[in-house]
Amino acid sequence: SFVLTQPPSVSVAPGQTASITCGGNTIGSDSVHWYQQKPGQAPVVIMYYATDRPSGIPERLSGSNSGRTATLTISRVEAGDEADYYCQVWDTSSDHWVFGGGTKLTVL
Amino acid sequence: QVQLVETGGGVVQPGRSLRLSCAVSGFTFSKYDMNWVRQAPGKGLEWVAAITDDGINKYYADSVKGRLTISRDNSKNMLSLQMNSLRAEDTAVYFCAGSRSGWSDRYFDYWGQGTLVTVSS
């Protein structure tokens, strides 16, 4: 089955840049979406189709996707960015949605 | 104001059934594909099931196929999940989530706050 691999955790100091990766065999040709989830809350989409930001999402967040890895980059990290981040892909071979295992971003 | 409100969660014994509902308001329900996504305690997100805007096509994760059934009533703006033969591993917060129809790979625009299902004897 299709698997998306994320690092369990990423730590970064305030003001620095955080990169969260999402690996998958064919992810470079797939539409990848990213969600942010804070404790006790529902997920919120923060990046869609790899590089597009919904309205209200700061420009500090950016995305890329090539080869076997999609990346969510958060520049000038703030304390409020501390959350769990999930990538998501629609697997056309199985007609299943697939989520990555999630990455916990810690702001030091 | 967009609202998705899940109800029906609770504690249930293994092998028993439970029905979850998701009441939707604030957007045109009949133009959205809908999904159930669950999250076991302390774990990540797991997609469970999807249904197209017209209710015709349904898709299930392998882990729930044959036990869980997704349905919708567009006249009532309601999404449902019938859960049969429940197992301990079904214990999770269940979220309903919607995506604008027309694209199979469109992201989930809207999410509810979730309802907790605990399967335990």
Coordinates of N, CA, C and O in Angstrom, one line a residue, chain A:
Chain A
S1 N 0.8 -1.2 0.0 CA 0.0 0.0 0.0 C 0.9 1.3 0.0 O 2.0 1.2 0.4
F2 N 0.3 2.3 -0.5 CA 1.0 3.6 -0.6 C 1.3 4.1 0.8 O 0.5 4.2 1.7
V3 N 2.6 4.5 1.0 CA 3.0 5.0 2.3 C 3.7 6.4 2.2 O 4.5 6.6 1.3
L4 N 3.4 7.3 3.1 CA 4.0 8.6 3.1 C 4.8 8.6 4.4 O 4.3 8.4 5.5
T5 N 6.1 9.0 4.3 CA 7.0 8.9 5.4 C 7.4 10.3 5.9 O 8.0 11.1 5.1
Q6 N 7.1 10.6 7.1 CA 7.5 11.9 7.7 C 8.4 11.7 8.9 O 8.3 10.7 9.6
P7 N 9.4 12.6 9.2 CA 10.1 12.5 10.4 C 9.2 12.7 11.6 O 8.3 13.6 11.6
P8 N 9.4 11.9 12.7 CA 8.5 12.1 13.8 C 8.5 13.5 14.5 O 7.5 14.0 15.0
S9 N 9.7 14.1 14.4 CA 9.9 15.4 15.1 C 10.9 16.2 14.4 O 11.9 15.7 13.8
V10 N 10.7 17.5 14.5 CA 11.6 18.5 14.1 C 11.7 19.6 15.1 O 10.6 20.0 15.6
S11 N 12.9 20.0 15.5 CA 13.1 21.1 16.5 C 13.8 22.3 15.8 O 14.8 22.1 15.1
V12 N 13.4 23.5 16.2 CA 14.0 24.7 15.6 C 13.9 25.8 16.6 O 12.9 25.9 17.3
A13 N 14.9 26.7 16.6 CA 14.8 27.9 17.4 C 14.0 28.9 16.8 O 13.9 29.0 15.5
P14 N 13.4 29.8 17.6 CA 12.6 30.9 17.0 C 13.4 31.7 16.0 O 14.6 32.0 16.3
G15 N 12.8 32.1 14.9 CA 13.5 32.9 13.9 C 14.2 32.1 12.9 O 14.6 32.7 11.8
Q16 N 14.4 30.8 13.2 CA 15.1 30.0 12.2 C 14.1 29.4 11.2 O 12.9 29.6 11.3
T17 N 14.6 28.5 10.3 CA 13.8 27.9 9.3 C 13.6 26.4 9.6 O 14.6 25.7 9.9
A18 N 12.3 25.9 9.5 CA 12.0 24.5 9.7 C 11.6 23.9 8.4 O 10.8 24.5 7.7
S19 N 12.2 22.7 8.1 CA 11.8 22.0 6.9 C 11.2 20.6 7.3 O 11.9 19.9 8.1
I20 N 10.0 20.4 6.9 CA 9.3 19.1 7.2 C 9.1 18.3 5.9 O 8.5 18.9 5.0
T21 N 9.7 17.1 5.8 CA 9.6 16.4 4.6 C 8.5 15.3 4.6 O 8.1 14.8 5.7
C22 N 8.1 14.9 3.4 CA 7.1 13.9 3.3 C 7.6 13.0 2.1 O 7.6 13.5 0.9
G23 N 8.0 11.8 2.3 CA 8.5 10.9 1.3 C 7.5 9.9 0.8 O 6.8 9.3 1.6
G24 N 7.5 9.7 -0.5 CA 6.7 8.7 -1.1 C 7.2 8.3 -2.5 O 7.8 9.2 -3.2
N25 N 6.9 7.1 -2.9 CA 7.5 6.6 -4.2 C 7.2 7.5 -5.4 O 8.0 7.7 -6.2
T26 N 5.9 7.9 -5.5 CA 5.5 8.7 -6.6 C 5.1 10.1 -6.3 O 4.4 10.7 -7.0
I27 N 5.5 10.6 -5.1 CA 4.9 11.8 -4.6 C 5.2 13.0 -5.5 O 4.5 14.0 -5.5
G28 N 6.3 12.9 -6.3 CA 6.6 14.1 -7.1 C 5.5 14.3 -8.2 O 5.4 15.4 -8.7
S29 N 4.7 13.3 -8.5 CA 3.7 13.5 -9.5 C 2.3 13.5 -8.9 O 1.3 13.6 -9.5
D30 N 2.3 13.6 -7.6 CA 1.0 13.6 -6.9 C 0.7 15.0 -6.3 O 1.5 15.8 -6.1
S31 N -0.6 15.2 -6.0 CA -1.0 16.4 -5.4 C -0.9 16.2 -3.9 O -1.6 15.4 -3.3
V32 N 0.0 17.0 -3.3 CA 0.2 16.8 -1.9 C -0.4 18.0 -1.1 O -0.3 19.2 -1.5
H33 N -1.0 17.7 0.0 CA -1.6 18.7 0.8 C -1.0 18.6 2.2 O -0.6 17.5 2.7
W34 N -0.9 19.7 2.9 CA -0.4 19.8 4.3 C -1.4 20.3 5.2 O -2.1 21.3 4.9
Y35 N -1.4 19.7 6.4 CA -2.3 20.2 7.5 C -1.5 20.5 8.8 O -0.5 19.8 9.1
Q36 N -2.0 21.5 9.5 CA -1.5 21.8 10.8 C -2.5 21.4 11.8 O -3.7 21.7 11.7
Q37 N -2.1 20.7 12.9 CA -3.0 20.4 14.0 C -2.4 20.7 15.3 O -1.3 20.2 15.7
K38 N -3.1 21.6 16.0 CA -2.7 21.9 17.4 C -3.4 21.1 18.4 O -4.5 20.6 18.1
P39 N -2.9 20.9 19.6 CA -3.5 20.0 20.6 C -5.0 20.3 20.8 O -5.3 21.5 21.1
G40 N -5.8 19.3 20.8 CA -7.2 19.4 21.0 C -8.0 20.1 19.9 O -9.2 20.4 20.1
Q41 N -7.4 20.3 18.8 CA -8.1 21.0 17.7 C -8.1 20.1 16.5 O -7.4 19.1 16.3
A42 N -9.0 20.5 15.6 CA -9.1 19.8 14.3 C -7.9 20.2 13.4 O -7.4 21.3 13.5
P43 N -7.5 19.4 12.4 CA -6.5 19.8 11.5 C -7.0 21.0 10.6 O -8.2 21.1 10.4
V44 N -6.1 21.8 10.1 CA -6.4 22.9 9.2 C -5.4 22.8 8.0 O -4.2 22.6 8.2
V45 N -6.0 23.0 6.8 CA -5.1 22.9 5.6 C -4.2 24.2 5.6 O -4.7 25.3 5.8
I46 N -2.9 24.0 5.4 CA -2.0 25.2 5.3 C -1.3 25.2 4.0 O -0.7 26.3 3.7
M47 N -1.3 24.2 3.2 CA -0.7 24.2 1.9 C -1.4 23.1 1.1 O -1.7 22.0 1.6
Y48 N -1.8 23.5 -0.1 CA -2.5 22.5 -1.0 C -1.8 22.5 -2.4 O -1.2 23.5 -2.8
Y49 N -2.0 21.3 -3.0 CA -1.3 21.1 -4.3 C 0.2 21.5 -4.2 O 0.7 22.2 -5.1
A50 N 0.7 21.1 -3.1 CA 2.2 21.2 -2.8 C 2.7 22.7 -2.6 O 3.5 22.9 -1.7
T51 N 2.2 23.6 -3.3 CA 2.8 25.0 -3.2 C 1.8 26.1 -3.0 O 2.2 27.3 -2.9
D52 N 0.5 25.8 -2.9 CA -0.5 26.9 -2.8 C -0.9 27.1 -1.4 O -1.2 26.1 -0.7
R53 N -1.0 28.3 -1.0 CA -1.4 28.7 0.4 C -2.8 29.1 0.4 O -3.2 30.0 -0.4
P54 N -3.6 28.6 1.4 CA -5.0 29.1 1.5 C -4.9 30.6 2.0 O -3.9 31.0 2.6
S55 N -5.9 31.3 1.8 CA -6.0 32.7 2.3 C -5.8 32.7 3.8 O -6.4 31.8 4.5
G56 N -5.1 33.6 4.4 CA -4.9 33.7 5.8 C -3.6 33.0 6.3 O -3.2 33.1 7.4
I57 N -3.0 32.1 5.4 CA -1.8 31.4 5.8 C -0.6 32.3 5.4 O -0.5 32.8 4.3
P58 N 0.3 32.6 6.4 CA 1.4 33.6 6.1 C 2.3 33.1 5.1 O 2.5 31.9 4.9
E59 N 2.9 34.1 4.4 CA 3.9 33.8 3.4 C 5.2 33.1 3.9 O 6.0 32.6 3.1
R60 N 5.3 33.1 5.2 CA 6.5 32.4 5.8 C 6.4 30.9 5.5 O 7.4 30.2 5.6
L61 N 5.2 30.4 5.1 CA 5.1 29.0 4.8 C 5.1 28.8 3.3 O 4.5 29.5 2.6
S62 N 5.9 27.8 2.9 CA 6.0 27.5 1.5 C 6.2 26.0 1.3 O 6.5 25.3 2.3
G63 N 5.9 25.6 0.1 CA 6.0 24.1 -0.2 C 6.7 23.8 -1.5 O 6.7 24.7 -2.4
S64 N 7.2 22.6 -1.6 CA 7.8 22.2 -2.8 C 7.5 20.7 -2.9 O 7.2 20.0 -1.9
N65 N 7.7 20.2 -4.1 CA 7.5 18.7 -4.4 C 8.2 18.3 -5.6 O 8.0 18.8 -6.7
S66 N 9.1 17.4 -5.5 CA 9.9 16.9 -6.6 C 10.4 15.5 -6.3 O 10.7 15.2 -5.1
G67 N 10.6 14.7 -7.3 CA 11.1 13.4 -7.1 C 10.3 12.6 -6.1 O 9.1 12.4 -6.3
R68 N 10.9 12.2 -5.0 CA 10.2 11.3 -4.0 C 9.9 12.1 -2.7 O 9.6 11.5 -1.7
T69 N 10.1 13.4 -2.7 CA 9.9 14.1 -1.5 C 9.2 15.5 -1.7 O 9.5 16.2 -2.6
A70 N 8.2 15.6 -0.8 CA 7.5 16.9 -0.7 C 8.0 17.6 0.6 O 8.3 16.9 1.6
T71 N 8.2 18.9 0.5 CA 8.7 19.6 1.7 C 7.8 20.8 2.0 O 7.5 21.6 1.2
L72 N 7.6 20.9 3.3 CA 6.9 22.1 3.9 C 8.0 22.9 4.6 O 8.7 22.4 5.5
T73 N 8.1 24.2 4.2 CA 9.2 25.0 4.8 C 8.5 26.2 5.6 O 7.6 26.8 5.0
I74 N 8.9 26.3 6.8 CA 8.4 27.4 7.6 C 9.6 28.3 8.0 O 10.5 27.9 8.7
S75 N 9.6 29.5 7.4 CA 10.6 30.5 7.7 C 10.3 31.3 8.9 O 9.1 31.5 9.3
R76 N 11.3 31.9 9.5 CA 11.1 32.8 10.7 C 10.1 32.1 11.6 O 9.1 32.7 12.0
V77 N 10.5 31.0 12.1 CA 9.6 30.2 13.0 C 9.2 31.0 14.2 O 10.1 31.6 14.8
E78 N 7.9 30.9 14.6 CA 7.4 31.5 15.8 C 6.9 30.5 16.8 O 6.6 29.3 16.4
A79 N 6.7 30.9 18.0 CA 6.2 29.9 19.0 C 4.9 29.3 18.6 O 4.6 28.2 18.9
G80 N 4.1 30.1 17.9 CA 2.7 29.7 17.5 C 2.7 28.7 16.4 O 1.7 28.1 16.1
D81 N 3.9 28.4 15.8 CA 4.0 27.4 14.8 C 4.1 26.0 15.4 O 4.1 25.0 14.7
E82 N 4.3 25.9 16.7 CA 4.5 24.6 17.4 C 3.2 23.8 17.2 O 2.1 24.3 17.7
A83 N 3.2 22.7 16.6 CA 2.1 21.9 16.2 C 2.5 20.6 15.6 O 3.7 20.4 15.3
D84 N 1.5 19.7 15.3 CA 1.8 18.6 14.4 C 1.4 18.9 13.0 O 0.4 19.6 12.7
Y85 N 2.2 18.4 12.1 CA 2.0 18.6 10.7 C 1.9 17.3 9.9 O 2.7 16.4 10.1
Y86 N 0.9 17.2 9.0 CA 0.6 16.0 8.3 C 0.6 16.3 6.8 O 0.0 17.3 6.4
C87 N 1.2 15.5 6.0 CA 1.0 15.5 4.6 C -0.1 14.5 4.2 O -0.4 13.6 4.9
Q88 N -0.6 14.8 3.0 CA -1.8 14.0 2.5 C -1.7 13.8 1.0 O -1.4 14.8 0.3
V89 N -2.0 12.7 0.5 CA -2.1 12.4 -0.9 C -3.2 11.5 -1.2 O -3.6 10.6 -0.5
W90 N -3.8 11.7 -2.4 CA -4.9 10.8 -2.9 C -4.2 9.7 -3.7 O -3.5 10.0 -4.8
D91 N -4.3 8.5 -3.3 CA -3.6 7.4 -4.0 C -4.6 6.9 -5.1 O -5.6 6.2 -4.8
T92 N -4.3 7.2 -6.4 CA -5.2 6.9 -7.5 C -5.2 5.4 -7.7 O -6.2 4.9 -8.3
S93 N -4.2 4.6 -7.3 CA -4.2 3.2 -7.6 C -5.2 2.4 -6.7 O -5.7 1.3 -7.1
S94 N -5.5 3.0 -5.5 CA -6.4 2.3 -4.6 C -7.6 3.1 -4.3 O -8.5 2.6 -3.6
D95 N -7.7 4.3 -4.8 CA -8.8 5.2 -4.4 C -8.9 5.4 -2.9 O -10.0 5.3 -2.3
H96 N -7.8 5.6 -2.3 CA -7.7 5.9 -0.9 C -7.0 7.2 -0.6 O -6.0 7.5 -1.4
W97 N -7.4 7.9 0.4 CA -6.6 9.0 0.9 C -5.5 8.4 1.8 O -5.8 7.4 2.6
V98 N -4.3 9.0 1.8 CA -3.2 8.6 2.6 C -2.6 9.8 3.3 O -2.4 10.8 2.7
F99 N -2.5 9.6 4.6 CA -1.8 10.6 5.4 C -0.4 10.1 5.8 O -0.2 8.9 6.1
G100 N 0.5 11.1 5.9 CA 1.8 10.8 6.5 C 1.6 10.6 8.0 O 0.6 10.9 8.6
G101 N 2.6 10.0 8.6 CA 2.6 9.7 10.1 C 2.6 10.9 11.0 O 2.3 10.8 12.2
G102 N 2.9 12.1 10.4 CA 2.9 13.3 11.2 C 4.2 13.7 11.7 O 5.0 12.8 12.0
T103 N 4.5 15.0 11.8 CA 5.7 15.5 12.4 C 5.4 16.5 13.4 O 4.6 17.5 13.2
K104 N 6.0 16.3 14.6 CA 5.7 17.3 15.7 C 6.8 18.3 15.6 O 8.0 18.0 15.7
L105 N 6.4 19.6 15.4 CA 7.4 20.7 15.3 C 7.5 21.3 16.7 O 6.5 21.8 17.3
T106 N 8.7 21.3 17.2 CA 8.9 21.9 18.5 C 9.8 23.2 18.3 O 10.8 23.2 17.6
V107 N 9.3 24.3 18.9 CA 10.0 25.5 18.9 C 10.8 25.7 20.2 O 10.2 25.8 21.2
L108 N 12.1 25.7 20.1 CA 13.0 25.6 21.2 C 12.9 26.9 22.1 O 12.6 28.0 21.5

